[in-house]
Amino acid sequence: MKKNPDRELPERLREEAARLAAMPDEDIDFSDAPEVADWSGAERGKFYRPVKQQLTLRLDADVVQWFKDGAAGGGYQTRINEALRRYVQEQRKAG
């Protein structure tokens, strides 16, 4: 169940957030924020962090060892997750 973020904020912060949300764009001071005109080097999904779910999963020992011995970056659980994600994406494409 998702928590309501408004309930977690103290009253003074809720009031300040409402005041800022109502502020017209022309009243916002962007002088300390650099303007980015060229987005060609941007990476989609760079900061995307999906919610993880902890579970117990039984896998064949040789399969686990293969992922543990992998030379790619990250740990073996990361490599298993990436392999499963690629599989899911391929299945979705095949539809």
GROMACS .gro file of C-alpha atoms in nm, residues 1-93:
model
   93
    1MET     CA    1   0.000   0.000   0.000
    2LYS     CA    2   0.138   0.341  -0.095
    3LYS     CA    3   0.181   0.598   0.174
    4ASN     CA    4   0.030   0.941   0.126
    5PRO     CA    5   0.329   1.179   0.116
    6ASP     CA    6   0.113   1.468   0.242
    7ARG     CA    7   0.052   1.288   0.569
    8GLU     CA    8   0.423   1.253   0.634
    9LEU     CA    9   0.499   1.625   0.593
   10PRO     CA   10   0.463   1.864   0.885
   11GLU     CA   11   0.196   2.131   0.837
   12ARG     CA   12   0.448   2.411   0.774
   13LEU     CA   13   0.612   2.212   0.493
   14ARG     CA   14   0.275   2.132   0.334
   15GLU     CA   15   0.192   2.503   0.340
   16GLU     CA   16   0.528   2.592   0.185
   17ALA     CA   17   0.488   2.327  -0.086
   18ALA     CA   18   0.141   2.460  -0.170
   19ARG     CA   19   0.276   2.816  -0.186
   20LEU     CA   20   0.558   2.710  -0.418
   21ALA     CA   21   0.322   2.509  -0.640
   22ALA     CA   22   0.099   2.815  -0.680
   23MET     CA   23   0.394   3.041  -0.772
   24PRO     CA   24   0.386   3.159  -1.137
   25ASP     CA   25   0.680   3.040  -1.350
   26GLU     CA   26   0.796   3.397  -1.415
   27ASP     CA   27   0.853   3.445  -1.040
   28ILE     CA   28   1.096   3.150  -1.020
   29ASP     CA   29   1.466   3.244  -1.007
   30PHE     CA   30   1.657   3.015  -1.246
   31SER     CA   31   1.979   3.220  -1.233
   32ASP     CA   32   2.173   2.944  -1.056
   33ALA     CA   33   2.044   2.666  -1.285
   34PRO     CA   34   2.234   2.627  -1.613
   35GLU     CA   35   2.023   2.619  -1.927
   36VAL     CA   36   2.056   2.294  -2.118
   37ALA     CA   37   1.986   2.350  -2.486
   38ASP     CA   38   2.151   2.036  -2.623
   39TRP     CA   39   1.998   1.708  -2.504
   40SER     CA   40   2.177   1.492  -2.762
   41GLY     CA   41   2.400   1.335  -2.497
   42ALA     CA   42   2.114   1.257  -2.259
   43GLU     CA   43   2.063   0.898  -2.151
   44ARG     CA   44   1.707   0.771  -2.120
   45GLY     CA   45   1.642   0.582  -1.800
   46LYS     CA   46   1.982   0.662  -1.645
   47PHE     CA   47   1.831   0.728  -1.304
   48TYR     CA   48   1.549   0.475  -1.328
   49ARG     CA   49   1.559   0.237  -1.034
   50PRO     CA   50   1.282  -0.022  -1.042
   51VAL     CA   51   1.141  -0.145  -0.714
   52LYS     CA   52   1.311  -0.466  -0.608
   53GLN     CA   53   1.127  -0.759  -0.454
   54GLN     CA   54   1.311  -0.998  -0.228
   55LEU     CA   55   1.228  -1.364  -0.282
   56THR     CA   56   1.368  -1.711  -0.244
   57LEU     CA   57   1.439  -1.888  -0.571
   58ARG     CA   58   1.586  -2.232  -0.629
   59LEU     CA   59   1.818  -2.251  -0.928
   60ASP     CA   60   2.047  -2.524  -1.056
   61ALA     CA   61   2.391  -2.497  -0.895
   62ASP     CA   62   2.574  -2.484  -1.229
   63VAL     CA   63   2.354  -2.196  -1.348
   64VAL     CA   64   2.424  -1.995  -1.032
   65GLN     CA   65   2.796  -2.067  -1.061
   66TRP     CA   66   2.797  -1.949  -1.424
   67PHE     CA   67   2.649  -1.613  -1.319
   68LYS     CA   68   2.888  -1.587  -1.022
   69ASP     CA   69   3.187  -1.651  -1.251
   70GLY     CA   70   3.078  -1.386  -1.504
   71ALA     CA   71   3.333  -1.118  -1.587
   72ALA     CA   72   3.078  -0.841  -1.646
   73GLY     CA   73   3.027  -0.567  -1.388
   74GLY     CA   74   2.788  -0.606  -1.098
   75GLY     CA   75   2.719  -0.905  -0.883
   76TYR     CA   76   2.570  -1.235  -0.988
   77GLN     CA   77   2.221  -1.133  -0.876
   78THR     CA   78   2.244  -0.827  -1.099
   79ARG     CA   79   2.346  -1.047  -1.393
   80ILE     CA   80   2.058  -1.288  -1.328
   81ASN     CA   81   1.816  -0.993  -1.311
   82GLU     CA   82   1.953  -0.851  -1.638
   83ALA     CA   83   1.917  -1.189  -1.812
   84LEU     CA   84   1.559  -1.224  -1.689
   85ARG     CA   85   1.479  -0.866  -1.794
   86ARG     CA   86   1.614  -0.931  -2.147
   87TYR     CA   87   1.403  -1.247  -2.166
   88VAL     CA   88   1.089  -1.061  -2.057
   89GLN     CA   89   1.152  -0.783  -2.313
   90GLU     CA   90   1.201  -1.038  -2.591
   91GLN     CA   91   0.879  -1.216  -2.493
   92ARG     CA   92   0.687  -0.888  -2.493
   93LYS     CA   93   0.818  -0.806  -2.841
   0.00000   0.00000   0.00000
